[in-house]
Each structure stands twice: as C-alpha cells, then as structure tokens.
Amino acid sequence: MKLSRRKFLKVGGIGATSACLLGSLGSFKIAHSKSPTYMGKKKEYIASNCGMCVNKCGIIAEVIDGRLHKINPNPKHIKSRGMLCAKGNAGATIPYSPERLKRPLLRVGQRGEGKWKEISWDEAFKIFAENLAKIKEKYKNRSAVAFASTEGLQEEFFYYIVNAYGSLNTVRHPTLCLSTNIQGWSSVFGVYPDADLMNAEYIIMLGSDRAASFITPDSVDFIKNRPKGQKLIYLDPRFTPTAAKADKWYPIKPRTDSAFILALMHVIIKEDLYDKEFVEKYTVGFEELKEYVKDKTPEWAEEKTEIPAKDIYEIAREFAKHAPRSVVYPGRRSSFYVNEVYFRRACACLVAICGCWDVEGGVVPKSSIKLNTHVPTFPFFELAEQRVDKSAAASIKKVVPDSVMCPLVGTGLPEDSCSFLSEKDGSWIAFREAILNDEPYPVRGFVCFKQNPMQSVPNQKKTLDMLKKMEFICVIDIQMSDTAWFADLVLPHTTYLESWDPAHNIGGIWPIVVFRQPVIKPLFDAKPMFEIAKGVIHEMLKIPSLWDDTDKEGLEEFKRSVVQEVLDKPIEEYIKKQLSIYPGAFERIKKEGCFYLTDKGQYGKTRKPGFRFKTATGKIELYSERYAKMGLDPLPIYCEGNMPKEGQYRFIVGRVAWHTHSSTQNIPYLWEIQKENYVWINTDEAKKLGIKEGDYVIIKSNAGEQKVRAHVTDKIRQDCVYYENGYNRLSPQMSLVYKKGASEAVVLEDYLDTISGSVAMHETMVTIEKVK
Amino acid sequence: MEVVVDNLETLNIMRNYFYLFSLCFRYPTNEVYEILDTNIDNLKNVCCNHLTLPPIDELQSLYISLFVNNNGFLPVIPYLSCYLDNNYVLYGKSHFEIKKIFNELGICLKEEVKEPEDHIYLILEALGFCLENYINSSKKRYIDLFHKLYRDILLKVFPNFLKAVEYYGKNSFYYFVTKGLKEFLYNIPTKDSGGFYEVK
C-alpha cells in the first residue's frame, strides 16, 4: 500500500487540529544544559569492587560520558592482587543487557506462563507487605514465610525485612556449597581458615579446582608461585586445569578421599614425622587419633582410592618434610558426600599434627578489621515457630536413605536431625523436604533474594513442587532467573555497578575492608535492597495486624534503630558510620577501592600464650568433645560409601572459570566461551555404549533425566560422568541458555550430610543412553 | 541534503500519528490505554481494519512478553541502538548519537522516565516533538533533526524490528500496529506527491 498525500490525509482521520495526544504523558522536558553526548569527551576512573562472584576483587571502572566502557583490575587492591577474571571483565555489560529486569512485575497469568504487568514500586511494596500480613494472619505463624538469600553486600538489608517480619525460616547458600568444609575445619580449629598459597611449599588439593572454578586470590598466588618450586599434589576424578598444572594428579576413586588422608597420617605418625612440640602444646586427642589410624596403611588406602601405596608413602613424607609450609587446601569445593564432614576433619587433623597452623606458608586463621557495626533492634514476636529444618525429623530421614548411608553402622551420622545447623543458613535440602511435607507446620510464602534454587538446589522437581505450595512468591534479582519465572512478584535489583553497598570486612591472611560505590547512574527502575527494605518496611508499618504480637516498646525501638537511624537516611551515612573508627577510611576506599591497616600477612595470633581456641576444650581437637557429646563420632572416621552398580556412573560436579554457578550464563561475552554444556564420558565407556563425540545422550537418575551432547574424553574416570552447571534454563528470559544443554539440578538427587545440613553433590548415580 | 517542508495540515496529522504510534509502543498504563482506546479508529485507518485493542491486562502482559521478557534468540528489543550497533548491549555508540540529537533539540528525558533514549517509543515521540516545534516556531532545524532521527535512525533499524515483531507477535495488536507503522514510515509523502519533504 502506498500512501499518497491525498490518501495520507484521508486516512489521517486523527485530524490536523486535534489537541496534542500526549497531554501530561510527554516524556521530554527542556534541557537547561547540554548533557555529555560524545563518546570520549569525559573520562572517569572510579574504584569499586566486583560483584560477579563472592570474592569482591578490586575494580577500576572506566566510565566515558556516564557510560561504563570497561572494567580494569585495581592494582592497589591487595586481596585481588591486581587481577580481574573473565567474569569480572564481562561484568561491564550487565547493566546494559536488554534482558535485565527493569521494573517491578506482577504476575497476571498462571505461574510460569510468563504473563506479567508492570507496576510501580509503591504498588509493589504494598503487595509485598499485604501478602506477608495475609500469611501471618492465616497461619498464625510468621515462620510460614520462608526467606532465601545468598551472600552479597546488600544481604544485610534483606535481613532487615526478615527480622521486621519475624520469620525464623531463612535459608542461605552455604549448605549448597562449603558448609561441610566450614563445619569440619571448625570442629578441629574452632574456625574456618585460609591457606597461604603465596608462601606454601607443598600443597595437597582434593577436588578444589583452583586453576579454574572460582578464580580467587588463592588462584593467583597458586599460579604465580608454582614456578618458584611449590609442589602440588592434586586429586580429582577429572583431569581439570589444576590437574594440568600439578606435579602429580591422581584420579582418585570418588568417596575415598578420607582413606587417602588417613593413610598419610598413618605414615606420618608411624614414622615419627609429626610435630611433637606442636601436638603436645596445642592439641587434644592425639593418642585416640593415633590409635584410629594405626591400621589405615597406604596399602589399605590403595585398595580404596586406587592410588599406589608407594605414592602415598612418598606424599606423606614430603608433606611432613615441608611442614610447616605444607597445606591441605581447605578452600572451595562443594560438599560431595554424606560423610564429608569427617573427611574435612581428617584434612584439618593432618595439618594440625604437622604443625602447619598459623604460620607463613601454612593454614592460617582469618584475621579481620573491626568495623563500627550498627546493631539494629528488631521486635520480638510471639507468633514465630522454630525453623522447619531443625525439628522435621521424618522429613530429614527421607533425604538420607539407607542406599546412600549404607552401611549405617559406624557412619557417625545422625539419621533424623542436622547436628550443627547454622541459625541463618539452615539446610536447603532438609528445609525444602520439611516444606514439602508440611512438617512440622505449613510454609506458604517464599521471598528470594538473588538466589536461584530452581538451578542451584539438587532435584529440581522438588523445588518446583515446593514453589507450587506457596501462596505468595516474591523474587528480587537483576535477571529473570528460573525461580523468578515462577514468582508472583518480581522486583528488579540494581547491579553492583549502580549503587552503594555497605562496607564489608573481608577477612583473611591479608584482611581488608571494601564497599561499593555507583560507577554509573542506575538504569531503568531498579532499586538496591537498601531501598527495597525501606519501602517494604514502611508499608509493613502501615498494617496494624503485623505488629499485634509484639510489645509496644520493642516496636518503638525498632522504628528508632532501624527505620529512623538507618533506612530513612542516605546509605552513605551508614557506610561512614561503619568506618568511623578509621579516620579517612571512607575517602580512601572511595578513591582506591579498599582499606587495610597493613599489607603484611597476619600470622601467629593463635600461637600466643593464653590463646583459647573456639572449641570445647579450648585446644585444637583431633578428638572432638562436642561431637562425642552430640553422639557423633569424635574422630575423623572413614566409612564405606555407595558405589555405582553395573551400568551406572557417578555424576560429579565442577565449575568453570567463566561462570558463577547459574548466574552468569546469559552474559553474551561469557556465553561465547561455552554455548552449551556437554557431558564428559570416558573414551572406553563411550566406546562400549556406542557413543561418539557430539552424540546426544540421555542421562538419567532417580531425580530426573536430561538430554545432552557427549564429550568423549580420557580426562575422566571410567566410573564417572560430569557436566557444568547453569544450562537448560526454564526462564525464557535467560534466552542464550534457554533449553540449551542440560541442567545439573534436574539430575542431581537430594542427599544430605546430616552433620552440617549440606547437600551431598557426588552421591547421585546415573545411567547413560545414546539417543537413537 | 535539503529538506523541503510542506503544509501545516500534513505536519499536524503526522505529528499526531507519531505521538499515537509512540503510545502504541509504550507500556500500556491506564492513561496510555485510554488514549489508544479513544483513537482505535485512527489506528485502524493506518494499520488495518482487523486491528482490535485487547483488554488492558492482556495488552500489558503481551507488551511485557514481547518487549520486556524477550523470548528466544531473536528477541523484540525495543532499544534501537542494539540494532544499529549490531550488539546485544544497551548504551552503545548509537545510543549516544541519539542522545546527541536530543541535545540538539534542547530536550532531555524527564526524571520519571526510566527507559534509555533509544527506546522506540521515545524516538517516535521525539519525531512528533520535532514536528510540533516546527509547527510552532517554523525553525528549519527541527525539520533537520526530524530527518536525522527518521532517516538515520528509525528507517535503518525498522526492518529488523519489524522482523522480530512479525516472528514473535504474529497477529497480535503489536503485529498490526508495527505493520501500520511500516506503511506510515515508508510512505511519508514527498514533495513530488504534494507532500511533506523531499531529499535533494
């Protein structure tokens, strides 16, 4: 159709004289001064801290005319050693993703149907608060709303909402990650320590893929110091980038890591290679440990681990020779087995008997820089029941089936409770199971801040079933995660580049303090959690029924200490107060990205006379008094585990350097590196099954199945298969990985380590079949 | 390149259509929806007689599913600089070109507007603004800037935008409106046809 002028006028029934259609809806105003428009006119370099993973590396944002052009590493940031990884670099594109969440969305169709309407923040706050009130009234229990969150500098303000509401049901990421590690090491030393990879001479790593996985300062130290003669022994069923850099790599038989460590201790004790003075002075339980490892010979361990006994002897002797500059790496690896805590305890005991503790080159307790922390006062509520994962015995039993625990005798694991649940962290698996069984009471509300349980918690079907039980789901995130896709209310959070984040003490051998400042103005209509908490709490205060089970004085104190003192003031004031102990620290962080009192490593504070370790005895506990009292085994015991049967493979997990769990797969620059995941299968096994590189296969467990392409390789044991996390997304708004590859969460079964409450990631057996 | 401007009547009509199309590609709040509802016959005139305005709830979720929750590998991105820069990120080079034109027009976004300047609804509104200011002031620079936005920005990207709407929004309100916008944009009358402008 061509519109001639005549026709144009004819169809233009809108009329030449009709009043301006827009009325007050006009989007423009007269500009009083010209804003910068030419690329390259005004350059700024702004220091802040990365938010692409948990490490908070130093960054210098290069901003041109208000647009973030590039992110550079910060050479003055002692923690990140002037390094910025692929994710940190790609972070520069996050604010500018057309797919990011832009405005509050309210579901108008069925859950998961993708039908939304935009609403204002005022409406969103009101809906949020009203739903909290509704659930509290209906169930007469504030804990009927569950709150999930993950580590981040704004998380403390999420907890302002949680505590203002009064639910005790909170769940965080550690039980999907390293809580067995924290529990195991803490049970021996009273704290969870760091490893001094900058100065260590001899390192044993079991499954912590330091050269890939999360790139942390440890990774940088490790890469830098390897050429200086540092020796690395690496154990992993996969040949990873760390294996490639190791002096020796052992594809250890999964679930036998403990046997290897116990055998090292056997040799070191039997050959008198341990640090007698240290053991005498600082530890308790050596004799019991010695007795326990007496028969844990390298020959015994060889049968279990498939690592030659002669190599175990050699490693033990070398480890002791280099002590105290020897390290069993305590850092990141998720929790693999249902008895993982005992393995972690064994690692800690090995470090302890060789005296590799709190010295340069050893394993070192974290130091910190004290902040002037604001202590908010929250009301005490009568209608708040105990957390569900603490008392749901029947539900917990369901996630520790005999087939995995077998033989139950001698495992030292509780069957109907989690021994050491963190008050805030809870146990994701026990928590979800209890909600699914309405045990001990119904939970019908779910508020989730930057966590994505649909992809991060094993057994996705159960997570979806849990969400289906909810009467209200609110997700706060920067992208439409798979969990957000099933929410009723979705609130857009600012990226880490657009807002102030409070000061945070990053403990470690080189402790520092950081905060974030906005490097660009917030785009669209996203808000930081500080503003969201303020909005929600103000709306909550308008609803009298939300405060009828607390005393008036407590409520007034809450209004003063939280609302007036913190939320109603600019966040910069909060940060300045945090740093008020150190004059000039605020300005220094603003300029240089971090603050520290010294750039020297902090060693030796626990070796000073009179120091008391945070254990029951005040000493390093090779034999745990607390465990004994709890009915757990006080020694780092080994027990046989579940092994794959004929035709089965153990499904193992791992991470790659360019992704953080399931949060970064939709970033184009990172997606370019790996567009979909492949299941690794050993070459000989693939041959048996008639599978060739690139073939589609079905991988199937008791939890679910996924279709994925095969990567045929010698870099994995014959009894294991593996693929990366974060693919085959359910949210169409994660468009680059929507229905691409395979999801870990679908296939992983939900087994539980009942000491720490952690998921056991390597207990799932699968079958594999080529797609015909 | 010279722009020759035609009569006031044509300009008024065009201005109003640019504003109306701008509202079509803006999130349909109650106020926006009301205006679309009042002008549905005017839209039918340039779009097609089959065009119907769905109930507001439906239109809102349709808008979000097409322009906010972008599905799949060829999403309907309403931000024109993504097409111009052939990139999947916002606030790229072309965004600044657009901002520069707005600067030359002497305008900027009101604080409450939370979209970037290159959103298609803002470009259409700015085109209407150019014409409105020309009508009121007869200053040629408004027509020059109109030309820049129209020819150098909107027409360049429109085929890709249209393709995405056709693919994802087949037979929806937005499908017919985008087709109508296409007819409108590609057939703005030239001086030869007794119309608005010509390019020399």
PDB file of N, CA and C in Angstrom, chain A residues 572-606:
ATOM      1  N   GLU A 572      25.077   6.300  52.367  1.00  0.00           N
ATOM      2  CA  GLU A 572      26.457   6.763  52.584  1.00  0.00           C
ATOM      3  C   GLU A 572      26.712   7.034  54.076  1.00  0.00           C
ATOM      4  N   GLU A 573      25.697   7.527  54.765  1.00  0.00           N
ATOM      5  CA  GLU A 573      25.880   7.816  56.201  1.00  0.00           C
ATOM      6  C   GLU A 573      26.123   6.527  56.978  1.00  0.00           C
ATOM      7  N   TYR A 574      25.385   5.493  56.580  1.00  0.00           N
ATOM      8  CA  TYR A 574      25.536   4.183  57.212  1.00  0.00           C
ATOM      9  C   TYR A 574      26.973   3.685  57.012  1.00  0.00           C
ATOM     10  N   ILE A 575      27.466   3.839  55.793  1.00  0.00           N
ATOM     11  CA  ILE A 575      28.827   3.365  55.485  1.00  0.00           C
ATOM     12  C   ILE A 575      29.867   4.178  56.260  1.00  0.00           C
ATOM     13  N   LYS A 576      29.656   5.485  56.300  1.00  0.00           N
ATOM     14  CA  LYS A 576      30.618   6.336  57.025  1.00  0.00           C
ATOM     15  C   LYS A 576      30.672   5.947  58.499  1.00  0.00           C
ATOM     16  N   LYS A 577      29.500   5.611  59.046  1.00  0.00           N
ATOM     17  CA  LYS A 577      29.470   5.210  60.451  1.00  0.00           C
ATOM     18  C   LYS A 577      30.222   3.872  60.635  1.00  0.00           C
ATOM     19  N   GLN A 578      30.033   2.961  59.700  1.00  0.00           N
ATOM     20  CA  GLN A 578      30.746   1.675  59.788  1.00  0.00           C
ATOM     21  C   GLN A 578      32.260   1.888  59.873  1.00  0.00           C
ATOM     22  N   LEU A 579      32.725   2.907  59.141  1.00  0.00           N
ATOM     23  CA  LEU A 579      34.171   3.125  59.030  1.00  0.00           C
ATOM     24  C   LEU A 579      34.692   4.189  59.987  1.00  0.00           C
ATOM     25  N   SER A 580      33.820   4.643  60.888  1.00  0.00           N
ATOM     26  CA  SER A 580      34.172   5.809  61.708  1.00  0.00           C
ATOM     27  C   SER A 580      35.362   5.574  62.634  1.00  0.00           C
ATOM     28  N   ILE A 581      35.714   4.314  62.867  1.00  0.00           N
ATOM     29  CA  ILE A 581      36.877   4.028  63.732  1.00  0.00           C
ATOM     30  C   ILE A 581      38.176   4.483  63.050  1.00  0.00           C
ATOM     31  N   TYR A 582      38.142   4.523  61.730  1.00  0.00           N
ATOM     32  CA  TYR A 582      39.375   4.804  60.986  1.00  0.00           C
ATOM     33  C   TYR A 582      39.233   6.109  60.194  1.00  0.00           C
ATOM     34  N   PRO A 583      39.686   7.214  60.740  1.00  0.00           N
ATOM     35  CA  PRO A 583      39.547   8.478  60.008  1.00  0.00           C
ATOM     36  C   PRO A 583      40.176   8.389  58.615  1.00  0.00           C
ATOM     37  N   GLY A 584      39.440   8.855  57.636  1.00  0.00           N
ATOM     38  CA  GLY A 584      39.951   8.863  56.262  1.00  0.00           C
ATOM     39  C   GLY A 584      39.691   7.577  55.490  1.00  0.00           C
ATOM     40  N   ALA A 585      39.154   6.540  56.188  1.00  0.00           N
ATOM     41  CA  ALA A 585      38.962   5.251  55.502  1.00  0.00           C
ATOM     42  C   ALA A 585      37.901   5.354  54.402  1.00  0.00           C
ATOM     43  N   PHE A 586      36.832   6.099  54.671  1.00  0.00           N
ATOM     44  CA  PHE A 586      35.769   6.232  53.663  1.00  0.00           C
ATOM     45  C   PHE A 586      36.345   6.838  52.376  1.00  0.00           C
ATOM     46  N   GLU A 587      37.075   7.908  52.542  1.00  0.00           N
ATOM     47  CA  GLU A 587      37.634   8.601  51.371  1.00  0.00           C
ATOM     48  C   GLU A 587      38.650   7.700  50.659  1.00  0.00           C
ATOM     49  N   ARG A 588      39.399   6.932  51.466  1.00  0.00           N
ATOM     50  CA  ARG A 588      40.423   6.076  50.859  1.00  0.00           C
ATOM     51  C   ARG A 588      39.765   4.976  50.016  1.00  0.00           C
ATOM     52  N   ILE A 589      38.709   4.369  50.547  1.00  0.00           N
ATOM     53  CA  ILE A 589      38.048   3.300  49.775  1.00  0.00           C
ATOM     54  C   ILE A 589      37.411   3.894  48.526  1.00  0.00           C
ATOM     55  N   LYS A 590      36.847   5.089  48.707  1.00  0.00           N
ATOM     56  CA  LYS A 590      36.192   5.736  47.553  1.00  0.00           C
ATOM     57  C   LYS A 590      37.224   5.979  46.438  1.00  0.00           C
ATOM     58  N   LYS A 591      38.413   6.324  46.848  1.00  0.00           N
ATOM     59  CA  LYS A 591      39.446   6.638  45.864  1.00  0.00           C
ATOM     60  C   LYS A 591      40.185   5.398  45.370  1.00  0.00           C
ATOM     61  N   GLU A 592      40.505   4.500  46.322  1.00  0.00           N
ATOM     62  CA  GLU A 592      41.402   3.394  45.968  1.00  0.00           C
ATOM     63  C   GLU A 592      40.738   2.024  45.965  1.00  0.00           C
ATOM     64  N   GLY A 593      39.499   1.951  46.433  1.00  0.00           N
ATOM     65  CA  GLY A 593      38.763   0.688  46.333  1.00  0.00           C
ATOM     66  C   GLY A 593      38.865  -0.215  47.546  1.00  0.00           C
ATOM     67  N   CYS A 594      39.847  -0.001  48.415  1.00  0.00           N
ATOM     68  CA  CYS A 594      39.909  -0.838  49.613  1.00  0.00           C
ATOM     69  C   CYS A 594      40.710  -0.137  50.712  1.00  0.00           C
ATOM     70  N   PHE A 595      40.532  -0.641  51.912  1.00  0.00           N
ATOM     71  CA  PHE A 595      41.224  -0.092  53.075  1.00  0.00           C
ATOM     72  C   PHE A 595      41.850  -1.242  53.844  1.00  0.00           C
ATOM     73  N   TYR A 596      43.082  -1.051  54.304  1.00  0.00           N
ATOM     74  CA  TYR A 596      43.702  -2.065  55.157  1.00  0.00           C
ATOM     75  C   TYR A 596      44.674  -1.393  56.106  1.00  0.00           C
ATOM     76  N   LEU A 597      44.908  -2.051  57.208  1.00  0.00           N
ATOM     77  CA  LEU A 597      45.780  -1.467  58.221  1.00  0.00           C
ATOM     78  C   LEU A 597      47.239  -1.779  57.930  1.00  0.00           C
ATOM     79  N   THR A 598      47.455  -2.925  57.306  1.00  0.00           N
ATOM     80  CA  THR A 598      48.831  -3.308  56.944  1.00  0.00           C
ATOM     81  C   THR A 598      48.768  -4.236  55.735  1.00  0.00           C
ATOM     82  N   ASP A 599      49.811  -4.221  54.934  1.00  0.00           N
ATOM     83  CA  ASP A 599      49.825  -5.155  53.805  1.00  0.00           C
ATOM     84  C   ASP A 599      50.639  -6.410  54.138  1.00  0.00           C
ATOM     85  N   LYS A 600      50.995  -6.541  55.406  1.00  0.00           N
ATOM     86  CA  LYS A 600      51.726  -7.745  55.833  1.00  0.00           C
ATOM     87  C   LYS A 600      50.741  -8.845  56.225  1.00  0.00           C
ATOM     88  N   GLY A 601      51.065 -10.083  55.907  1.00  0.00           N
ATOM     89  CA  GLY A 601      50.208 -11.205  56.297  1.00  0.00           C
ATOM     90  C   GLY A 601      50.121 -11.333  57.812  1.00  0.00           C
ATOM     91  N   GLN A 602      48.978 -11.739  58.286  1.00  0.00           N
ATOM     92  CA  GLN A 602      48.749 -11.830  59.736  1.00  0.00           C
ATOM     93  C   GLN A 602      48.898 -13.292  60.173  1.00  0.00           C
ATOM     94  N   TYR A 603      49.976 -13.565  60.864  1.00  0.00           N
ATOM     95  CA  TYR A 603      50.238 -14.931  61.325  1.00  0.00           C
ATOM     96  C   TYR A 603      50.460 -14.946  62.837  1.00  0.00           C
ATOM     97  N   GLY A 604      50.148 -16.075  63.446  1.00  0.00           N
ATOM     98  CA  GLY A 604      50.634 -16.349  64.797  1.00  0.00           C
ATOM     99  C   GLY A 604      49.766 -15.946  65.969  1.00  0.00           C
ATOM    100  N   LYS A 605      48.582 -15.370  65.698  1.00  0.00           N
ATOM    101  CA  LYS A 605      47.824 -14.889  66.862  1.00  0.00           C
ATOM    102  C   LYS A 605      47.307 -16.038  67.739  1.00  0.00           C
ATOM    103  N   THR A 606      47.092 -17.228  67.139  1.00  0.00           N
ATOM    104  CA  THR A 606      46.589 -18.344  67.952  1.00  0.00           C
ATOM    105  C   THR A 606      47.737 -19.108  68.632  1.00  0.00           C
TER     106      THR A 606
END
